[in-house]
Short mmCIF file of C-alpha atoms and ligand atoms in Angstrom, two decimals:
data_model
loop_
_atom_site.label_atom_id
_atom_site.label_comp_id
_atom_site.label_asym_id
_atom_site.label_seq_id
_atom_site.Cartn_x
_atom_site.Cartn_y
_atom_site.Cartn_z
CA MET A 1 44.57 -78.05 190.33
CA ASN A 2 47.16 -80.78 190.73
CA ILE A 3 46.07 -83.99 189.08
CA ILE A 4 47.78 -87.35 189.14
CA VAL A 5 46.95 -89.92 186.49
CA CYS A 6 47.95 -93.58 186.90
CA ILE A 7 48.58 -95.48 183.70
CA LYS A 8 49.49 -99.09 183.07
CA GLN A 9 51.22 -100.49 180.00
CA VAL A 10 49.42 -103.62 178.81
CA PRO A 11 49.79 -106.11 175.94
CA ASP A 12 48.04 -104.95 172.76
CA THR A 13 45.73 -107.93 172.76
CA THR A 14 42.95 -109.39 174.83
CA GLU A 15 44.16 -112.86 173.82
CA VAL A 16 46.71 -113.02 176.60
CA ARG A 17 48.89 -116.14 176.55
CA ILE A 18 50.15 -117.62 179.80
CA ASN A 19 53.39 -119.49 180.41
CA PRO A 20 52.04 -122.59 182.21
CA GLU A 21 55.34 -123.19 184.01
CA THR A 22 55.85 -119.73 185.47
CA ASN A 23 52.17 -118.69 185.56
CA THR A 24 53.10 -115.30 184.11
CA LEU A 25 52.06 -113.47 180.95
CA VAL A 26 53.98 -114.22 177.76
CA ARG A 27 55.07 -110.73 176.71
CA GLU A 28 57.53 -111.72 173.96
CA GLY A 29 56.36 -110.74 170.50
CA VAL A 30 53.36 -108.85 171.85
CA ALA A 31 53.27 -105.08 171.28
CA SER A 32 52.41 -102.91 174.28
CA ILE A 33 49.91 -100.08 174.53
CA ILE A 34 48.64 -97.76 177.23
CA ASN A 35 45.69 -99.44 178.94
CA PRO A 36 42.74 -97.98 176.93
CA PHE A 37 40.78 -96.81 180.01
CA ASP A 38 43.86 -94.86 181.16
CA LEU A 39 43.75 -92.72 178.01
CA TYR A 40 40.33 -91.49 179.17
CA ALA A 41 41.78 -90.84 182.64
CA LEU A 42 44.58 -88.80 181.07
CA GLU A 43 42.24 -86.87 178.78
CA GLU A 44 40.04 -85.94 181.75
CA GLY A 45 43.08 -84.74 183.69
CA VAL A 46 44.31 -82.63 180.76
CA ARG A 47 40.84 -81.11 180.23
CA LEU A 48 40.59 -80.17 183.92
CA ARG A 49 44.04 -78.57 183.80
CA GLU A 50 43.12 -76.65 180.64
CA ALA A 51 39.97 -75.35 182.33
CA ARG A 52 41.34 -74.70 185.81
CA GLY A 53 45.14 -74.44 185.54
CA GLY A 54 47.58 -76.56 187.51
CA LYS A 55 49.51 -79.63 186.49
CA VAL A 56 48.98 -83.20 185.31
CA THR A 57 51.55 -85.72 186.52
CA VAL A 58 51.42 -89.26 185.18
CA ILE A 59 52.86 -92.20 187.10
CA SER A 60 53.30 -95.82 186.17
CA MET A 61 54.88 -98.80 187.85
CA GLY A 62 56.50 -101.24 185.48
CA PRO A 63 59.64 -102.33 183.62
CA PRO A 64 61.97 -99.82 181.85
CA GLN A 65 60.06 -100.02 178.55
CA VAL A 66 57.12 -98.23 180.23
CA GLU A 67 59.12 -95.02 179.68
CA ALA A 68 57.87 -95.01 176.06
CA ALA A 69 54.25 -95.09 177.28
CA LEU A 70 54.97 -92.20 179.66
CA ARG A 71 56.46 -90.14 176.79
CA GLU A 72 53.26 -90.79 174.86
CA THR A 73 51.24 -89.31 177.76
CA ILE A 74 53.33 -86.12 177.53
CA ALA A 75 52.57 -85.94 173.79
CA LEU A 76 48.90 -86.23 174.79
CA GLY A 77 49.08 -83.26 177.17
CA ALA A 78 50.56 -84.41 180.51
CA ASP A 79 53.03 -81.99 182.11
CA GLU A 80 55.28 -84.50 183.86
CA ALA A 81 55.70 -88.24 184.19
CA VAL A 82 57.44 -90.49 186.71
CA LEU A 83 58.39 -94.12 186.17
CA LEU A 84 58.39 -96.40 189.22
CA CYS A 85 60.86 -99.09 188.35
CA ASP A 86 62.85 -101.36 190.63
CA ARG A 87 63.48 -105.10 190.85
CA ALA A 88 61.93 -104.89 194.32
CA PHE A 89 58.57 -104.05 192.69
CA ALA A 90 58.51 -107.26 190.60
CA GLY A 91 55.81 -109.85 191.19
CA ALA A 92 53.47 -107.36 192.86
CA ASP A 93 49.82 -108.32 193.26
CA THR A 94 47.19 -105.60 193.21
CA TRP A 95 47.74 -104.70 196.89
CA ALA A 96 51.52 -104.30 196.54
CA THR A 97 50.94 -102.36 193.29
CA SER A 98 48.51 -100.05 195.09
CA TYR A 99 51.00 -99.58 197.94
CA THR A 100 53.82 -98.65 195.55
CA LEU A 101 51.65 -96.18 193.63
CA ALA A 102 50.27 -94.68 196.86
CA ARG A 103 53.83 -94.19 198.20
CA ALA A 104 54.78 -92.39 194.98
CA ILE A 105 51.69 -90.17 195.12
CA SER A 106 52.41 -89.18 198.70
CA ARG A 107 55.98 -88.24 197.64
CA LEU A 108 54.64 -85.87 194.97
CA GLU A 109 53.68 -82.34 195.94
CA HIS A 110 50.11 -81.57 197.04
CA PHE A 111 47.47 -83.22 194.82
CA ASP A 112 43.74 -82.60 194.42
CA LEU A 113 42.61 -85.49 192.28
CA VAL A 114 43.98 -88.93 191.35
CA ILE A 115 42.50 -90.43 188.18
CA CYS A 116 42.78 -94.09 187.20
CA GLY A 117 41.17 -96.15 184.49
CA LYS A 118 38.21 -98.35 185.47
CA GLN A 119 40.34 -101.47 185.04
CA ALA A 120 43.37 -102.80 183.20
CA ILE A 121 42.56 -104.96 180.16
CA ASP A 122 45.10 -107.61 181.17
CA GLY A 123 44.76 -107.97 184.96
CA ASP A 124 41.11 -106.89 184.84
CA THR A 125 40.70 -106.75 188.62
CA ALA A 126 39.72 -103.04 188.92
CA GLN A 127 41.30 -103.16 192.38
CA VAL A 128 44.26 -100.81 192.02
CA GLY A 129 42.34 -97.49 192.01
CA PRO A 130 40.31 -98.32 195.15
CA GLY A 131 43.50 -99.81 196.70
CA ILE A 132 45.39 -96.54 196.23
CA ALA A 133 42.53 -94.48 197.71
CA THR A 134 42.36 -96.77 200.73
CA LEU A 135 46.08 -96.48 201.37
CA LEU A 136 46.04 -92.69 200.92
CA ASP A 137 42.94 -92.53 203.12
CA ILE A 138 41.03 -90.34 200.67
CA PRO A 139 37.48 -90.66 199.29
CA GLN A 140 36.98 -92.58 196.05
CA ALA A 141 34.41 -93.07 193.32
CA ALA A 142 34.68 -95.87 190.76
CA CYS A 143 33.30 -95.94 187.19
CA VAL A 144 32.85 -92.16 186.91
CA ARG A 145 31.28 -91.12 183.62
CA LYS A 146 31.07 -87.37 184.19
CA ILE A 147 32.54 -84.69 186.45
CA ILE A 148 29.58 -82.35 186.83
CA GLU A 149 31.23 -79.60 188.85
CA ILE A 150 34.22 -78.76 191.00
CA SER A 151 33.79 -75.82 193.32
CA GLY A 152 36.51 -75.18 195.88
CA GLU A 153 37.05 -78.55 197.53
CA ALA A 154 33.61 -79.87 196.57
CA ILE A 155 33.28 -82.24 193.63
CA ARG A 156 30.04 -83.49 192.07
CA LEU A 157 30.08 -86.41 189.68
CA GLU A 158 28.12 -89.14 187.98
CA ARG A 159 29.16 -92.77 188.34
CA MET A 160 27.78 -95.70 186.43
CA VAL A 161 25.88 -98.38 188.28
CA GLU A 162 24.08 -101.39 186.84
CA GLU A 163 20.67 -99.75 186.64
CA GLY A 164 21.86 -96.36 185.37
CA TYR A 165 23.97 -93.78 187.15
CA GLU A 166 24.38 -92.17 190.57
CA VAL A 167 25.14 -88.54 191.36
CA LEU A 168 27.75 -88.28 194.11
CA GLU A 169 29.24 -85.38 195.99
CA GLY A 170 32.65 -85.60 197.59
CA ARG A 171 35.59 -83.59 198.86
CA LEU A 172 38.98 -83.18 197.31
CA PRO A 173 41.53 -84.68 197.47
CA MET A 174 39.77 -87.66 195.95
CA LEU A 175 40.46 -90.63 193.68
CA ILE A 176 38.22 -91.51 190.77
CA THR A 177 38.33 -94.32 188.22
CA VAL A 178 36.79 -93.51 184.86
CA VAL A 179 34.82 -95.28 182.13
CA LYS A 180 34.93 -94.61 178.40
CA ASP A 181 31.77 -92.47 178.39
CA ILE A 182 33.60 -89.66 180.18
CA ASN A 183 35.25 -88.07 177.12
CA GLN A 184 36.82 -88.63 173.73
CA PRO A 185 40.62 -88.75 174.05
CA ARG A 186 42.55 -86.48 171.71
CA LEU A 187 45.33 -87.42 169.33
CA PRO A 188 48.88 -86.25 170.12
CA SER A 189 49.77 -82.78 168.81
CA LEU A 190 53.02 -81.99 167.01
CA LYS A 191 53.98 -79.65 169.87
CA GLY A 192 53.23 -82.42 172.32
CA LYS A 193 55.34 -84.91 170.39
CA LEU A 194 58.31 -82.52 170.44
CA LYS A 195 57.86 -81.93 174.16
CA ALA A 196 57.66 -85.69 174.75
CA LYS A 197 60.90 -86.29 172.89
CA LYS A 198 62.81 -83.88 175.12
CA ALA A 199 61.04 -84.65 178.40
CA GLU A 200 63.02 -85.98 181.33
CA ILE A 201 61.28 -88.92 182.91
CA PRO A 202 62.64 -89.53 186.40
CA VAL A 203 62.84 -93.13 187.54
CA TRP A 204 62.01 -93.77 191.18
CA GLY A 205 63.03 -96.97 192.89
CA ALA A 206 62.19 -98.33 196.33
CA ASP A 207 64.66 -95.95 198.06
CA ALA A 208 63.12 -92.85 196.48
CA LEU A 209 59.71 -93.95 197.74
CA GLU A 210 61.02 -94.51 201.27
CA ALA A 211 58.82 -97.58 201.11
CA ASP A 212 58.65 -100.47 203.54
CA PRO A 213 60.53 -103.23 201.62
CA GLU A 214 58.26 -105.86 203.19
CA ARG A 215 55.27 -104.31 201.40
CA LEU A 216 56.76 -104.25 197.90
CA GLY A 217 56.65 -106.73 195.01
CA LEU A 218 56.30 -110.44 195.64
CA LYS A 219 57.24 -110.03 199.32
CA GLY A 220 54.45 -107.54 199.90
CA SER A 221 51.85 -109.54 197.98
CA ALA A 222 49.14 -111.10 200.10
CA THR A 223 47.95 -113.22 197.17
CA GLN A 224 49.80 -115.62 194.93
CA VAL A 225 48.94 -116.96 191.50
CA VAL A 226 48.93 -120.72 192.02
CA ARG A 227 47.85 -121.67 188.52
CA ILE A 228 46.60 -119.84 185.46
CA PHE A 229 44.94 -121.73 182.64
CA SER A 230 42.61 -121.23 179.74
CA PRO A 231 39.34 -123.09 180.25
CA PRO A 232 38.81 -125.88 177.69
CA ALA A 233 36.67 -124.88 174.73
CA ARG A 234 33.02 -125.74 175.23
CA GLY A 235 31.51 -128.44 173.07
CA GLY A 236 28.98 -127.37 170.44
CA GLY A 237 25.51 -126.66 171.78
CA GLU A 238 22.14 -127.20 170.19
CA LEU A 239 20.51 -124.41 168.22
CA PHE A 240 16.71 -124.19 168.14
CA THR A 241 15.50 -122.60 164.94
CA GLY A 242 12.19 -121.84 163.26
CA GLU A 243 9.34 -119.63 164.44
CA ALA A 244 9.61 -118.33 168.03
CA ALA A 245 6.98 -120.74 169.39
CA GLU A 246 8.57 -123.70 167.63
CA ALA A 247 12.10 -122.76 168.84
CA ALA A 248 10.81 -122.22 172.40
CA ALA A 249 9.04 -125.60 172.40
CA GLY A 250 12.26 -127.30 171.24
CA LEU A 251 14.26 -125.56 173.98
CA ILE A 252 11.73 -126.46 176.70
CA ALA A 253 11.69 -130.11 175.59
CA ALA A 254 15.49 -130.23 175.68
CA LEU A 255 15.59 -128.63 179.15
CA ARG A 256 13.04 -131.16 180.43
CA LYS A 257 14.97 -134.02 178.92
CA ALA A 258 18.12 -132.78 180.66
CA GLY A 259 16.21 -132.56 183.93
CA VAL A 260 16.93 -128.82 184.24
CA VAL A 261 13.22 -127.98 184.48
CA SER A 262 10.47 -130.20 185.71
CA ALA A 263 7.55 -131.20 183.57
CA GLY A 264 4.98 -128.41 183.75
CA PRO A 265 1.17 -128.64 183.93
CA GLY A 266 -0.31 -130.15 180.84
CA SER A 267 2.99 -131.75 179.93
CA SER A 268 2.89 -135.24 178.51
CA SER A 269 6.51 -136.01 179.51
P1 LIG B 301 43.40 -102.82 187.62
O1 LIG B 301 43.20 -102.76 189.08
O2 LIG B 301 42.33 -103.44 186.79
O3 LIG B 301 43.75 -101.36 187.08
C1 LIG B 301 42.93 -100.23 187.38
C2 LIG B 301 43.70 -98.98 187.12
O4 LIG B 301 44.77 -98.87 188.05
C3 LIG B 301 44.34 -98.89 185.75
O5 LIG B 301 43.42 -98.47 184.78
C4 LIG B 301 45.43 -97.86 186.04
O6 LIG B 301 44.87 -96.56 186.08
C5 LIG B 301 45.88 -98.23 187.45
N1 LIG B 301 47.03 -99.16 187.43
C6 LIG B 301 47.03 -100.52 187.48
N2 LIG B 301 48.29 -101.00 187.46
C7 LIG B 301 49.10 -99.93 187.38
C8 LIG B 301 50.51 -99.76 187.32
N3 LIG B 301 51.36 -100.80 187.31
N4 LIG B 301 51.00 -98.50 187.25
C9 LIG B 301 50.16 -97.42 187.25
N5 LIG B 301 48.84 -97.52 187.30
C10 LIG B 301 48.31 -98.75 187.36
N6 LIG B 301 52.01 -109.52 187.84
C11 LIG B 301 53.27 -109.86 187.65
O7 LIG B 301 53.91 -109.29 186.76
N7 LIG B 301 53.88 -110.83 188.39
C12 LIG B 301 53.21 -111.50 189.37
O8 LIG B 301 53.75 -112.39 190.02
C13 LIG B 301 51.89 -111.14 189.60
N8 LIG B 301 51.22 -111.74 190.55
C14 LIG B 301 49.93 -111.44 190.69
C15 LIG B 301 49.19 -112.11 191.65
C16 LIG B 301 47.83 -111.86 191.79
C17 LIG B 301 47.02 -112.63 192.79
C18 LIG B 301 47.20 -110.91 190.99
C19 LIG B 301 45.72 -110.63 191.14
C20 LIG B 301 47.93 -110.22 190.06
C21 LIG B 301 49.30 -110.48 189.89
N9 LIG B 301 50.03 -109.83 188.96
C22 LIG B 301 51.31 -110.14 188.78
C23 LIG B 301 49.44 -108.79 188.17
C24 LIG B 301 49.57 -107.47 188.89
O9 LIG B 301 49.17 -107.53 190.20
C25 LIG B 301 48.69 -106.49 188.18
O10 LIG B 301 49.25 -106.29 186.91
C26 LIG B 301 48.64 -105.14 188.85
O11 LIG B 301 48.53 -105.21 190.23
C27 LIG B 301 47.50 -104.31 188.33
O12 LIG B 301 46.28 -104.99 188.50
P2 LIG B 301 45.25 -105.00 187.32
O13 LIG B 301 45.99 -105.30 186.09
O14 LIG B 301 44.14 -105.88 187.70
O15 LIG B 301 44.80 -103.47 187.28
#
C-alpha cells in the first residue's frame, strides 16, 4: 500500500504574533514543530504499512528548514520524504498550497491513500486536505477517527461529526484527514534516528513539479490577507455568585436591564 502523508512545520506556540506591517507571522525566535495533527497522520500511515506492506512517503511545502521536520518523520517510521521548496511557492494561500501539494503527489508513483492532519495549528483553516483531494479528483473524508477496514480497493472508516460519528465507505485512492483519537503516535526509535540522519531528502522546485507558474505562490492565490490583528481584550464581565437560583435571578435582572431579554410574565420591571 503506497501512502502519502502531508506534514506542515508550524511555530511551537498557539500565541502566534503577527507583523502588522507585512501581515505575516513573526517566526523569529519561535521554535518550530511538526503540526501535532500531522504526527497522527504519520503514525496511521506507518501502522498501515506495517500491517499491509508498501511505503510511506512524506511531503511538505515550506522553507529549507522544513528538512529537519522531514528527517524527524523518517525517525518516526516514514520510508521517504520530499521537500517542496522554491521561491515561486512563497505567499501561497490554501488553494495554491493545495495545488502545489497535489502536483507533487501526482508526480510520485502510484498512491492508494493520502493522509493529512485535520488542520494546522497556525493557519487553522482545515482547507488543504480537501483542496488536495479536489485537485486530484479523488474521494475524501475529513476528521477520520478510525480506519475500520481496507479490503482491496474498499475502505471503511469512522469520521467525527458534531453529534457523534459517521461510518463511511469509499474507494481507494482516497484522501483522509485525521483527528487525535485515531492513534497514539510513537516516539522515534534509535534505528529510525540513524536512518533519518543518513536519509537523502530530495528538494523539488516548480520545474520538478511541471506546475503552471500562474497557479503557484502569491500569483496563484485567489485570496489575499488584507489585515491581520489581534482583537482587543474584552473588558471584565460581571460574575453572578451564590446559590443557583440567586445567581440565575441576578443574571436575568442584568439581561433585562441591558434590554437583551424582555420582561417576562410576573416581572415587576
Ligand atoms: P490546514 O488546511 O489547516 O492544514 C490541514 C493539513 O494540510 C495539515 O494538517 C497538513 O497535513 C496539510 N498541510 C497544510 N499545509 C501544508 C504544507 N505547507 N505542506 C504539507 N502539508 C500541508 N502564508 C504565507 O506564508 N504567506 C502568505 O502570504 C500567506 N497568505 C495567505 C493568505 C490567505 C488568505 C490564507 C488563508 C493563508 C495564507 N497563508 C500565507 C498561509 C498559508 O496559506 C497556509 O499556511 C497554508 O496554505 C496551509 O493552510 P493552513 O495552515 O490553514 O493548513
